[in-house]
PDB file of C-alpha atoms in Angstrom:
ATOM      1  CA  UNK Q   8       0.000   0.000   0.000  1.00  0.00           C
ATOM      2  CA  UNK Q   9       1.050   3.321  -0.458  1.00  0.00           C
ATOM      3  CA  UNK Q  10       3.773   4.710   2.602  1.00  0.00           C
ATOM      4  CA  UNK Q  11       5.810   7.625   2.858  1.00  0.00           C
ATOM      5  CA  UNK Q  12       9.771   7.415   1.787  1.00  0.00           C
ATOM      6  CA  UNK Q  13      11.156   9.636   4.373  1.00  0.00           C
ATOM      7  CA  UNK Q  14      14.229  10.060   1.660  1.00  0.00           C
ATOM      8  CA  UNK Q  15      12.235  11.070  -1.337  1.00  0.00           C
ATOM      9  CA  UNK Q  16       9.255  12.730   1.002  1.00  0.00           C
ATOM     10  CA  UNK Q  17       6.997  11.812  -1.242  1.00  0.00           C
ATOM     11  CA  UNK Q  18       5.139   8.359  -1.091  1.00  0.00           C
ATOM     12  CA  UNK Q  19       5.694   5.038  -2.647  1.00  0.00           C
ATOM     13  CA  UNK Q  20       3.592   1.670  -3.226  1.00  0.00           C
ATOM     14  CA  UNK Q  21       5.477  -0.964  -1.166  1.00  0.00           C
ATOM     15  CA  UNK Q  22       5.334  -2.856   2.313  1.00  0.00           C
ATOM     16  CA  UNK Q  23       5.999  -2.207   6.074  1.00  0.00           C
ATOM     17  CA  UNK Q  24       7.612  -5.311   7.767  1.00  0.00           C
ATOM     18  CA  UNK Q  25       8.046  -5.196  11.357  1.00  0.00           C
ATOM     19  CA  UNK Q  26       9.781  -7.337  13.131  1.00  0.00           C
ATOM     20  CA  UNK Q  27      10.130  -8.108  17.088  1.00  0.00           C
ATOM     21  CA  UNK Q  28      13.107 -10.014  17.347  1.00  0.00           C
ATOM     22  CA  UNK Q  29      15.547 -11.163  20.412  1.00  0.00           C
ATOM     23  CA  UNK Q  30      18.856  -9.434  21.180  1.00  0.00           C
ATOM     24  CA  UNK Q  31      22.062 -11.624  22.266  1.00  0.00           C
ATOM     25  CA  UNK Q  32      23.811  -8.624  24.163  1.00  0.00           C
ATOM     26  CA  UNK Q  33      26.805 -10.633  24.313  1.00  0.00           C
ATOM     27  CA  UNK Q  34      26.988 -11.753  20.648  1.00  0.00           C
ATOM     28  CA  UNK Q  35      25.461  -8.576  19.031  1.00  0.00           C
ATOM     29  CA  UNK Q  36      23.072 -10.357  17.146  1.00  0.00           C
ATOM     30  CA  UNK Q  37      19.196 -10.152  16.585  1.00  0.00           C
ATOM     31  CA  UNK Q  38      16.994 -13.664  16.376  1.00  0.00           C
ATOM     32  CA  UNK Q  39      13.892 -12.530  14.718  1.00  0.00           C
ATOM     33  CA  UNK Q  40      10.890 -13.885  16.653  1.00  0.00           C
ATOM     34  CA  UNK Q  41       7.976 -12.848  14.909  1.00  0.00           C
ATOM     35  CA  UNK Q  42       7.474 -10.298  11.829  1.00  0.00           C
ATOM     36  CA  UNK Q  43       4.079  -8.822  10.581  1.00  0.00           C
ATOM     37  CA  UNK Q  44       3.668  -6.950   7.117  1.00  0.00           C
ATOM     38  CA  UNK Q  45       1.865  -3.295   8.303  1.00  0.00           C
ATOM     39  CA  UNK Q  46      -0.947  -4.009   6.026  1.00  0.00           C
ATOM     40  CA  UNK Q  47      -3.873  -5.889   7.998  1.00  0.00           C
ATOM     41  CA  UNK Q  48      -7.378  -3.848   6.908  1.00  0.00           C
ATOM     42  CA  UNK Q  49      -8.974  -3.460   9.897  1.00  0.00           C
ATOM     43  CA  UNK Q  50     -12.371  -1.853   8.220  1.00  0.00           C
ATOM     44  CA  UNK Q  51     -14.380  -5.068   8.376  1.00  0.00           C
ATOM     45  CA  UNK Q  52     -13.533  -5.640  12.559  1.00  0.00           C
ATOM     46  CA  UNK Q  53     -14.383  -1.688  13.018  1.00  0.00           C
ATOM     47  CA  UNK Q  54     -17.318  -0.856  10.678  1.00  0.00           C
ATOM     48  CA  UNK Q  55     -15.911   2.073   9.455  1.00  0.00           C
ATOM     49  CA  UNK Q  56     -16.034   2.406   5.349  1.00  0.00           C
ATOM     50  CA  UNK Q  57     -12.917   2.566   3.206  1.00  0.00           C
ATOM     51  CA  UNK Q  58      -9.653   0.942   4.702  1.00  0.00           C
ATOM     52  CA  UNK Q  59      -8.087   1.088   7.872  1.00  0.00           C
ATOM     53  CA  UNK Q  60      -4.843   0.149   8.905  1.00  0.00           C
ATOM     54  CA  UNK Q  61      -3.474  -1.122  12.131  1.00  0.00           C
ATOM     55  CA  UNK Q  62      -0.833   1.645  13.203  1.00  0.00           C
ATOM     56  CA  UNK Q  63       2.833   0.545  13.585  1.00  0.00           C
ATOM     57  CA  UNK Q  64       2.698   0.920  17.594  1.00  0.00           C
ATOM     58  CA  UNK Q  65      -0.681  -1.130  17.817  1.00  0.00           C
ATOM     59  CA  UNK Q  66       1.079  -4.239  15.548  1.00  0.00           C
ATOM     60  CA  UNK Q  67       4.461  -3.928  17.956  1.00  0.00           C
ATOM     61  CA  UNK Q  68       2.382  -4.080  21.231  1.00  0.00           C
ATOM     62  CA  UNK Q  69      -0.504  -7.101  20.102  1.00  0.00           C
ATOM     63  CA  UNK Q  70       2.821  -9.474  18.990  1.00  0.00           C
ATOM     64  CA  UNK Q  71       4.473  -8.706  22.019  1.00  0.00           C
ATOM     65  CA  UNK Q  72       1.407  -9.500  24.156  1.00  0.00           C
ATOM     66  CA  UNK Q  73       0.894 -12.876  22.109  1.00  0.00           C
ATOM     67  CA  UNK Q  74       4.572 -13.662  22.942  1.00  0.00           C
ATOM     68  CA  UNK Q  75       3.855 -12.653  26.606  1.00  0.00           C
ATOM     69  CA  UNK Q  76       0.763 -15.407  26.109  1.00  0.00           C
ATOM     70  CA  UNK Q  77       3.467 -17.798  24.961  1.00  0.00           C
ATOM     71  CA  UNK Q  78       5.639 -17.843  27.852  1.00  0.00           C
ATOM     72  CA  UNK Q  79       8.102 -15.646  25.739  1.00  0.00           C
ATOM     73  CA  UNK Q  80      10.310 -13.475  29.210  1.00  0.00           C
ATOM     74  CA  UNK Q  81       8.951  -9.904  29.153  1.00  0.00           C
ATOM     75  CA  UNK Q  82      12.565  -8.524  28.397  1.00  0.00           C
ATOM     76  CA  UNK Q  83      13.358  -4.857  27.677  1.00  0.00           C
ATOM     77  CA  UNK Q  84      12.164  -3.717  24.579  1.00  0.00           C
ATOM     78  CA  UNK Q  85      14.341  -1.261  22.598  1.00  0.00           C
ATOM     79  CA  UNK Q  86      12.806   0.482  19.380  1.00  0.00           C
ATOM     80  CA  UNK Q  87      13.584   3.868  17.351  1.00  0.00           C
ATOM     81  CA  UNK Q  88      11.700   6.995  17.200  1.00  0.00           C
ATOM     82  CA  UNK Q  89       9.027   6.058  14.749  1.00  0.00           C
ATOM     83  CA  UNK Q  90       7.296   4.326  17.975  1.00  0.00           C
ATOM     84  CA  UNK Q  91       7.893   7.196  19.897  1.00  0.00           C
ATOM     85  CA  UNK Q  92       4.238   7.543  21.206  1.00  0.00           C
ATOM     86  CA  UNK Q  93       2.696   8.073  24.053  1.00  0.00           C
ATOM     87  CA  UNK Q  94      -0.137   5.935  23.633  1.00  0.00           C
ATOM     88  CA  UNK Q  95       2.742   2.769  22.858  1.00  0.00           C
ATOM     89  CA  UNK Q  96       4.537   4.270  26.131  1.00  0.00           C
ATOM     90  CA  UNK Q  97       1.659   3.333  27.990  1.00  0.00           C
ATOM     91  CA  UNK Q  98       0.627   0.041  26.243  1.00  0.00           C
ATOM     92  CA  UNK Q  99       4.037  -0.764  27.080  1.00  0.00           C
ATOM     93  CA  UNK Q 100       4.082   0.146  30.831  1.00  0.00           C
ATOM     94  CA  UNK Q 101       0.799  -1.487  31.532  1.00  0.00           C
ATOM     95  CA  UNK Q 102       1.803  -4.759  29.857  1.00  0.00           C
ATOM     96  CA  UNK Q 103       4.548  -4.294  32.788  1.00  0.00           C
ATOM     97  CA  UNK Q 104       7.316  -4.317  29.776  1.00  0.00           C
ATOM     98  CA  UNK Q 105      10.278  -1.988  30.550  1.00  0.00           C
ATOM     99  CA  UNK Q 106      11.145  -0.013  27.440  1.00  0.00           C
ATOM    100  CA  UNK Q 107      14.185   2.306  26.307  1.00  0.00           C
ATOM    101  CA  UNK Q 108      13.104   3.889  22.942  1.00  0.00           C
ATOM    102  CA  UNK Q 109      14.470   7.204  20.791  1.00  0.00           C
ATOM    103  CA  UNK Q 110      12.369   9.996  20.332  1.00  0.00           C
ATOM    104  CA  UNK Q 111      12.982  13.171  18.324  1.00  0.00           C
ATOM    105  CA  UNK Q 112      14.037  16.210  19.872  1.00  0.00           C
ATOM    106  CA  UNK Q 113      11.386  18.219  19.076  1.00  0.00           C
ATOM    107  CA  UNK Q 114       8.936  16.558  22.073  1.00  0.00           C
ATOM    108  CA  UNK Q 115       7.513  19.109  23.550  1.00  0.00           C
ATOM    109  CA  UNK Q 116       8.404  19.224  27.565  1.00  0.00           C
ATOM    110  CA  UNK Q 117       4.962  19.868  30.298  1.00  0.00           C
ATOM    111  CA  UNK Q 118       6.862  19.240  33.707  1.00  0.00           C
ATOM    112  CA  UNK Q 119       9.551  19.109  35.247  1.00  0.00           C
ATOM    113  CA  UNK Q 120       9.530  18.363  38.763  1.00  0.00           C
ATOM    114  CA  UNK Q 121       6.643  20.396  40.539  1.00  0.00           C
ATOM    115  CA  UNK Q 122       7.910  22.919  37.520  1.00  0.00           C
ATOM    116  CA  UNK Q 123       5.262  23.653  34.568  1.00  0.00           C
ATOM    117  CA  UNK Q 124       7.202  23.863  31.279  1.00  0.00           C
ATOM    118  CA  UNK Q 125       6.255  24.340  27.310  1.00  0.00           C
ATOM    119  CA  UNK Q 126       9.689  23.695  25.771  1.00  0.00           C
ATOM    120  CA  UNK Q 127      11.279  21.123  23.334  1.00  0.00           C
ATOM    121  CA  UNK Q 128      13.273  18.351  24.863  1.00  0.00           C
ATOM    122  CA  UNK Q 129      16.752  19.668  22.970  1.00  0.00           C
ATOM    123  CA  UNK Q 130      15.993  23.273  24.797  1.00  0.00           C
ATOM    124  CA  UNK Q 131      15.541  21.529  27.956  1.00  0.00           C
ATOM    125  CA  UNK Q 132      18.750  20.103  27.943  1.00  0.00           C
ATOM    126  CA  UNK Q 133      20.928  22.335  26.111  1.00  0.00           C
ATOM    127  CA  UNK Q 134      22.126  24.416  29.586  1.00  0.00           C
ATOM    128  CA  UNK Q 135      21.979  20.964  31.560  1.00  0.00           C
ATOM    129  CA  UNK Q 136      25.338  19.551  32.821  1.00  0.00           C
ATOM    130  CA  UNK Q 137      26.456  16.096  31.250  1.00  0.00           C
ATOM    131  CA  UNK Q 138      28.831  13.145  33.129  1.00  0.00           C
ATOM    132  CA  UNK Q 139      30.326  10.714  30.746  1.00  0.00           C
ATOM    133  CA  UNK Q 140      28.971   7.173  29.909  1.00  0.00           C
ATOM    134  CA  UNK Q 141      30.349   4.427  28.420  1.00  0.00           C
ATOM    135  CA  UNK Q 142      29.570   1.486  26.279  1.00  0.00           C
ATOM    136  CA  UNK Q 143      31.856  -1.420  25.173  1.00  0.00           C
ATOM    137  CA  UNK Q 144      34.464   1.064  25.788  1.00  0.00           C
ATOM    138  CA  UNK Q 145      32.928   3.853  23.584  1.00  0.00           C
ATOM    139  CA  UNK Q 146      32.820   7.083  25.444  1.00  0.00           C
ATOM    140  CA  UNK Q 147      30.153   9.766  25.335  1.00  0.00           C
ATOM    141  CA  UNK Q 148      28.524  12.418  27.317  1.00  0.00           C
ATOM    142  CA  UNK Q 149      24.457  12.607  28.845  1.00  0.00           C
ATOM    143  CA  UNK Q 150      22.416  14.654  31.018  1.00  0.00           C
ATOM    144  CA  UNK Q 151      19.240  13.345  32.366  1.00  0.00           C
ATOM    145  CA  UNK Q 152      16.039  14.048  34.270  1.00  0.00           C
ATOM    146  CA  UNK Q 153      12.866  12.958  34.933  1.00  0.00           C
ATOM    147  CA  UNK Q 154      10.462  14.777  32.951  1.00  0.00           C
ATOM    148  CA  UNK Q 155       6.725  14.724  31.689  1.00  0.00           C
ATOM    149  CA  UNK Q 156       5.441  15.245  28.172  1.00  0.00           C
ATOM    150  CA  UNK Q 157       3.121  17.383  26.512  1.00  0.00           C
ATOM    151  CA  UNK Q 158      -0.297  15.309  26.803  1.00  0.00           C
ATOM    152  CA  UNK Q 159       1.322  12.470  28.962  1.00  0.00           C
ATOM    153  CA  UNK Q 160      -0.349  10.707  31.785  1.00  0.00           C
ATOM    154  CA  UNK Q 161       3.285   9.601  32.857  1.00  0.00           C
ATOM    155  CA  UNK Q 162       6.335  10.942  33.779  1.00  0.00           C
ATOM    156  CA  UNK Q 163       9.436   9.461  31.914  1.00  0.00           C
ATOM    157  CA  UNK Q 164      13.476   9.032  32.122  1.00  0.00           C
ATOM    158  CA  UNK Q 165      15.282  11.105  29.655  1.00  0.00           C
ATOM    159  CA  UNK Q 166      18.845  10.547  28.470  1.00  0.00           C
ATOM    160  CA  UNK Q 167      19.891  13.234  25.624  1.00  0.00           C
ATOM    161  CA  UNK Q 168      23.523  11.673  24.473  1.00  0.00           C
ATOM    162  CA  UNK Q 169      26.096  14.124  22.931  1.00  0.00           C
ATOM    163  CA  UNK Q 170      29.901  13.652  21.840  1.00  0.00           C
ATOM    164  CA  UNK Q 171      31.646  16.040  23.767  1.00  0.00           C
ATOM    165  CA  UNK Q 172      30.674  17.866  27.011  1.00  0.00           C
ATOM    166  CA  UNK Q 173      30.520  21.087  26.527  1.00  0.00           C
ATOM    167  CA  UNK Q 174      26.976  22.467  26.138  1.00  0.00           C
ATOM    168  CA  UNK Q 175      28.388  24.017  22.571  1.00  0.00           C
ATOM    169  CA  UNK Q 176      28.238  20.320  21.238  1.00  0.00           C
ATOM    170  CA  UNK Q 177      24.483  19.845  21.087  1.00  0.00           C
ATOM    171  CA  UNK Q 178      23.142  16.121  21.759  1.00  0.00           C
ATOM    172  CA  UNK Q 179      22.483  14.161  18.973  1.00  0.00           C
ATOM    173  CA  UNK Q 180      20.144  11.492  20.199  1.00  0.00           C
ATOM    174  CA  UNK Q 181      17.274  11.569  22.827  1.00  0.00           C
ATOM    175  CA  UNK Q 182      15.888   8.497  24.901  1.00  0.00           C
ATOM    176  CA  UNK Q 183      12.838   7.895  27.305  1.00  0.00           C
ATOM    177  CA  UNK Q 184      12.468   4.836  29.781  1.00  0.00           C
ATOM    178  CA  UNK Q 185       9.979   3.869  31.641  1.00  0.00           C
ATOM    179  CA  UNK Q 186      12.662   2.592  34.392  1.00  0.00           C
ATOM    180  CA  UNK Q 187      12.990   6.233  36.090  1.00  0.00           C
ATOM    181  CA  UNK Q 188      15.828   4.942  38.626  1.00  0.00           C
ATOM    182  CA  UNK Q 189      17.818   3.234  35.528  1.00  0.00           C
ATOM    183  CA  UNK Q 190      20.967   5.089  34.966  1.00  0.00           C
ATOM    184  CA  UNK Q 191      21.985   7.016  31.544  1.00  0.00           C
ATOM    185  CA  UNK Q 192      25.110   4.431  31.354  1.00  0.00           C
ATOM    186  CA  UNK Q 193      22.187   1.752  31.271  1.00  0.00           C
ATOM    187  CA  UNK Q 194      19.632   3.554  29.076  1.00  0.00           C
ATOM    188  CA  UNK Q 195      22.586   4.358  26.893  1.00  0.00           C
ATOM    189  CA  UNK Q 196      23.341   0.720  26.593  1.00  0.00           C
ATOM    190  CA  UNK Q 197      20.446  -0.649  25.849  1.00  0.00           C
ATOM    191  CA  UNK Q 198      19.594   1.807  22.924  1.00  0.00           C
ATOM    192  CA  UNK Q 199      22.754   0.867  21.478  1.00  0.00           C
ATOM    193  CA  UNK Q 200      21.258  -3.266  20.959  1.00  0.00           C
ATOM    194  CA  UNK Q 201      19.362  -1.692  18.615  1.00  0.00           C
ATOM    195  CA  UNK Q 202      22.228  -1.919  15.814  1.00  0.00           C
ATOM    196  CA  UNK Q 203      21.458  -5.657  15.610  1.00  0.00           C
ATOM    197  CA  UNK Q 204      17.908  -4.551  14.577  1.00  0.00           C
ATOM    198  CA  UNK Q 205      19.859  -2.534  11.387  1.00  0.00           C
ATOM    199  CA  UNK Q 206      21.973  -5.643  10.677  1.00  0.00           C
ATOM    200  CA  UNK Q 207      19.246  -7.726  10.502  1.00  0.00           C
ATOM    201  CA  UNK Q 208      17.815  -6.007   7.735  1.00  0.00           C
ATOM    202  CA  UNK Q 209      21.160  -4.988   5.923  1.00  0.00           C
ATOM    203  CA  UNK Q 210      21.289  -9.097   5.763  1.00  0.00           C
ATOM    204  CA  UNK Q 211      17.863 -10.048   4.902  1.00  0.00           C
ATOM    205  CA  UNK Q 212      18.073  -7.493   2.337  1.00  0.00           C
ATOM    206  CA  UNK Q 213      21.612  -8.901   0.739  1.00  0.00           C
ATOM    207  CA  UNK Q 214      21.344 -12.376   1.589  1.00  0.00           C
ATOM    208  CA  UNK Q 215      17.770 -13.268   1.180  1.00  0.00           C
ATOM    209  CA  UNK Q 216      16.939  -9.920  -1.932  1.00  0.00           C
ATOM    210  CA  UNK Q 217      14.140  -8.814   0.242  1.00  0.00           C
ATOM    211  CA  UNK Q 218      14.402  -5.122  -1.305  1.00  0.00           C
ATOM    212  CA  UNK Q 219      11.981  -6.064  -4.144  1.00  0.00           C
ATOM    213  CA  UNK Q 220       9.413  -8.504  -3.971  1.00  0.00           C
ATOM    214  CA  UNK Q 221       9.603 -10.886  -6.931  1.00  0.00           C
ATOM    215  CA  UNK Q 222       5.937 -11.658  -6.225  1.00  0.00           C
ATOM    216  CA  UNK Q 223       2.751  -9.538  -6.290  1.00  0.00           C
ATOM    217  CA  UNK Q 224       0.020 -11.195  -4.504  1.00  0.00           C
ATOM    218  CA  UNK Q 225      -0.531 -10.267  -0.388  1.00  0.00           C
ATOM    219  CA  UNK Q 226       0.048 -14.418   0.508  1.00  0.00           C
ATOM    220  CA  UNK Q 227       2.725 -14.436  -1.932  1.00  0.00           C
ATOM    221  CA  UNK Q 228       4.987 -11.619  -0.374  1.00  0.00           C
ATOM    222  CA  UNK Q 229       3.940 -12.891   3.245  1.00  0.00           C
ATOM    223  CA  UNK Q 230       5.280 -16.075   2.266  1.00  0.00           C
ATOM    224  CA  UNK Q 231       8.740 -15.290   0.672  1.00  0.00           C
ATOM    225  CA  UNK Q 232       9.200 -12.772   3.508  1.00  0.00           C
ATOM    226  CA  UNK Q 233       8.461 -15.878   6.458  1.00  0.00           C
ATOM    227  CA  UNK Q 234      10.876 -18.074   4.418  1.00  0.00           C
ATOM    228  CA  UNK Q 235      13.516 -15.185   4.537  1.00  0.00           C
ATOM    229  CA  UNK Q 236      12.994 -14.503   8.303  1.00  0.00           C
ATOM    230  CA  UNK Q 237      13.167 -18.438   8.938  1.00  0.00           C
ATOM    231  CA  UNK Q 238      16.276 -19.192   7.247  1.00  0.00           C
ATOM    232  CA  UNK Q 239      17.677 -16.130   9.014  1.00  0.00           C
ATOM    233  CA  UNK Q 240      16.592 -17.620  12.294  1.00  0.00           C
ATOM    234  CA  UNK Q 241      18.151 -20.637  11.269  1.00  0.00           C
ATOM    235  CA  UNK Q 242      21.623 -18.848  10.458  1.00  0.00           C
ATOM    236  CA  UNK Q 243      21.034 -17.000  13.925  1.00  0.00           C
ATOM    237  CA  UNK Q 244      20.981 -20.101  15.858  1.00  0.00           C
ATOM    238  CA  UNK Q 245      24.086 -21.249  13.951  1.00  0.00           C
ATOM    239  CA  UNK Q 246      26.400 -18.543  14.454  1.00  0.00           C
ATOM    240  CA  UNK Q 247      25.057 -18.623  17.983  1.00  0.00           C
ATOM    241  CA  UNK Q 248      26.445 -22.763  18.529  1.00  0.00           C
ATOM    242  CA  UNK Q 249      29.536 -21.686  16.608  1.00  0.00           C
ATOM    243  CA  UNK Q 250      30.197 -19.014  19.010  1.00  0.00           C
ATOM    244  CA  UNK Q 251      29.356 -20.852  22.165  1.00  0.00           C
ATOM    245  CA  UNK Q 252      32.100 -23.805  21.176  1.00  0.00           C
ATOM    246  CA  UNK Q 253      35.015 -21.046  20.575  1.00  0.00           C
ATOM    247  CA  UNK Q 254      37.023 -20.850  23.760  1.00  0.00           C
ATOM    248  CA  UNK Q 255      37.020 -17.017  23.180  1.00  0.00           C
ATOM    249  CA  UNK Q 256      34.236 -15.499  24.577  1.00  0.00           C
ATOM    250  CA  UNK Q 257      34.824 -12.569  22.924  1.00  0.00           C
ATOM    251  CA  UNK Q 258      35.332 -13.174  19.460  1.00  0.00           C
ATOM    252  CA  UNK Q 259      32.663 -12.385  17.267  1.00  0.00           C
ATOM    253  CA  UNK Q 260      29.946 -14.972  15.500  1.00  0.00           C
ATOM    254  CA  UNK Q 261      30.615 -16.076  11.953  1.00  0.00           C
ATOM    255  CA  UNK Q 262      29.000 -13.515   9.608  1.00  0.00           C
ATOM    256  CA  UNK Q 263      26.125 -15.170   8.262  1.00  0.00           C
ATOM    257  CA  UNK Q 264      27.179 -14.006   4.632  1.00  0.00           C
ATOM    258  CA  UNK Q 265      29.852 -16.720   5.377  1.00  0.00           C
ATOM    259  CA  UNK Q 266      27.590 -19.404   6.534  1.00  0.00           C
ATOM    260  CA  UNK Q 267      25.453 -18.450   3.772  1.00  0.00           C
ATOM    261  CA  UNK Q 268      28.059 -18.845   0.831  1.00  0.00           C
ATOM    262  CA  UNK Q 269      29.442 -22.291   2.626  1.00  0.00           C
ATOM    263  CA  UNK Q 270      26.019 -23.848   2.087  1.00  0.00           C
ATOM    264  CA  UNK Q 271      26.011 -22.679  -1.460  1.00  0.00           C
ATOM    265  CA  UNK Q 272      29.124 -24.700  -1.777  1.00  0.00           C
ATOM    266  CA  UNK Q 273      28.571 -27.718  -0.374  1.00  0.00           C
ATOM    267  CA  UNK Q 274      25.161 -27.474  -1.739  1.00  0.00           C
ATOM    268  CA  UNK Q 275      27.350 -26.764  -5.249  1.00  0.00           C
ATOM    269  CA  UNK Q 276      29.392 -29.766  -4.465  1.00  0.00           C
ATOM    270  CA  UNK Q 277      27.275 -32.421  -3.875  1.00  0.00           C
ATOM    271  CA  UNK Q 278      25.285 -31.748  -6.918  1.00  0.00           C
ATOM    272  CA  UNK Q 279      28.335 -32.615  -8.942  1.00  0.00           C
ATOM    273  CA  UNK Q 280      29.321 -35.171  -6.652  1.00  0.00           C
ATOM    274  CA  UNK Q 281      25.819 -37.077  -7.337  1.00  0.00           C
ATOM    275  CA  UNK Q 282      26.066 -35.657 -11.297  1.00  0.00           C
ATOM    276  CA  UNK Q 283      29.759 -37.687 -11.489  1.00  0.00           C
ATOM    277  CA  UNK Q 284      28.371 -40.763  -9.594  1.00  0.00           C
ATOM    278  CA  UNK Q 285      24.877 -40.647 -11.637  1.00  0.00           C
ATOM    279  CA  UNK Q 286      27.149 -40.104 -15.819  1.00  0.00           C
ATOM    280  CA  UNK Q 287      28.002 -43.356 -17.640  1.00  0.00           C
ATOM    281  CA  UNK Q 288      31.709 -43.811 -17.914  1.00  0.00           C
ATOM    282  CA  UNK Q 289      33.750 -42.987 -20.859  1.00  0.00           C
ATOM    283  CA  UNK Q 290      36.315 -44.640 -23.084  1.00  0.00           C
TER     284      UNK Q 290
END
């Protein structure tokens, strides 16, 4: 269905997969868990005429409640600005799910404290004093503070990150948690799992050419799509093994471009090995 390119801004015919998926911290790898194309019509279930789509947040927070239903662990979920919502912030916090998610820094401050705002996050921190943080040894700056937003029931951590400290260096990325005692080192942290998220993509796109659909029909694209995420899951669970058996705990997974190409091979060589045992011989 038609969705806005943020690139182009203007709007382009395609699909909206999301994807909840489970981080190894220590491996720095994703293991998608379950993936939804953003295209359910929801105009039959509400009565309303014309189509209706399920909204990005409301797709995130039903599979995460099914998974709940599952006996999947209610872990911290981590996600980037397009959920940044208030009404996800709270389906979030009353499904008791601790949450560290981006938002832009244009989020209009309320309260502070017992103090009644009307400013933009980046204003509210741009005078506030920052400590360093780290991260798998990478070094960076953040202030914090409790604070409440414009036409929010709840109050909210917030963590602006910048790359120096001086104040002259404005912060380049803004985080809310719903964990007010969590620290900015932690909040930090756990924003920063969400590379695995990028990789994931990055690889189903190379490995698996889910750029371009080479199918048109909505069962069709679901289908090549589950296949993709599947065999991804599958290389997941690989590199995982392969890195549990290296005495080096720190060393990192195989890249599953390399797993990927090996099984091309072998699956390469033992079609010629049954081609060579299958010929007549020759004199």
């Amino acid at each position: 269905y038609n969705w806005h390119d943020h690139v182009s801004n203007g709007y382009v015919i395609g699909h909206k997969l999301l994807v909840v998926g489970i981080v190894d911290r220590k491996r720095r790898v994703l293991i998608p868990v379950a993936w939804e194309i953003l295209h359910r019509d929801l105009s039959e279930e509400t009565g309303i005429n014309g189509p209706m789509h399920e909204k990005g947040w409301e797709v995130a927070a039903r599979l995460l409640k099914e998974l709940a239903t599952f006996g999947f662990p209610k872990l911290t979920v981590t996600a980037d600005s397009w959920f940044a919502g208030e009404e996800f912030f709270d389906a979030l916090d009353d499904a008791q799910f601790a949450f560290v998610i981006e938002i832009k820094s244009n989020r209009n401050v309320a309260r502070w404290g017992r103090r009644t705002l009307g400013i933009r996050v980046d204003d509210f921190f741009s005078d506030k004093r920052r400590t360093m943080i780290q991260f798998r040894r990478k070094k960076k700056f953040a202030a914090d503070a409790v604070l409440r937003f414009k036409d929010a029931d709840r109050s909210l951590k917030v963590v602006a990150v910048a790359n120096h400290k001086p104040l002259d260096d404005k912060a380049f990325a803004y985080y809310v948690s719903n964990k007010l005692t969590w620290s900015a080192d932690k909040i930090w942290g756990l924003s920063r799992d969400r590379w695995g998220i990028e990789v994931q993509f990055r690889e189903l796109k190379q490995l698996f050419t889910l750029g371009e659909a080479a199918v048109r029909s909505k069962q069709a694209v679901e289908t090549s799509i589950s296949v993709a995420a599947i065999a991804l899951t599958v290389i997941r669970l690989e590199q995982l093994a392969d890195a549990d058996t290296n005495e080096n705990q720190h060393v990192r997974p195989i890249p599953a471009g390399t797993i990927v190409r090996d099984l091309q091979v072998e699956s390469m060589l033992l079609s010629i090995s049954k081609l060579a045992s299958n010929s007549e011989p020759r004199h």
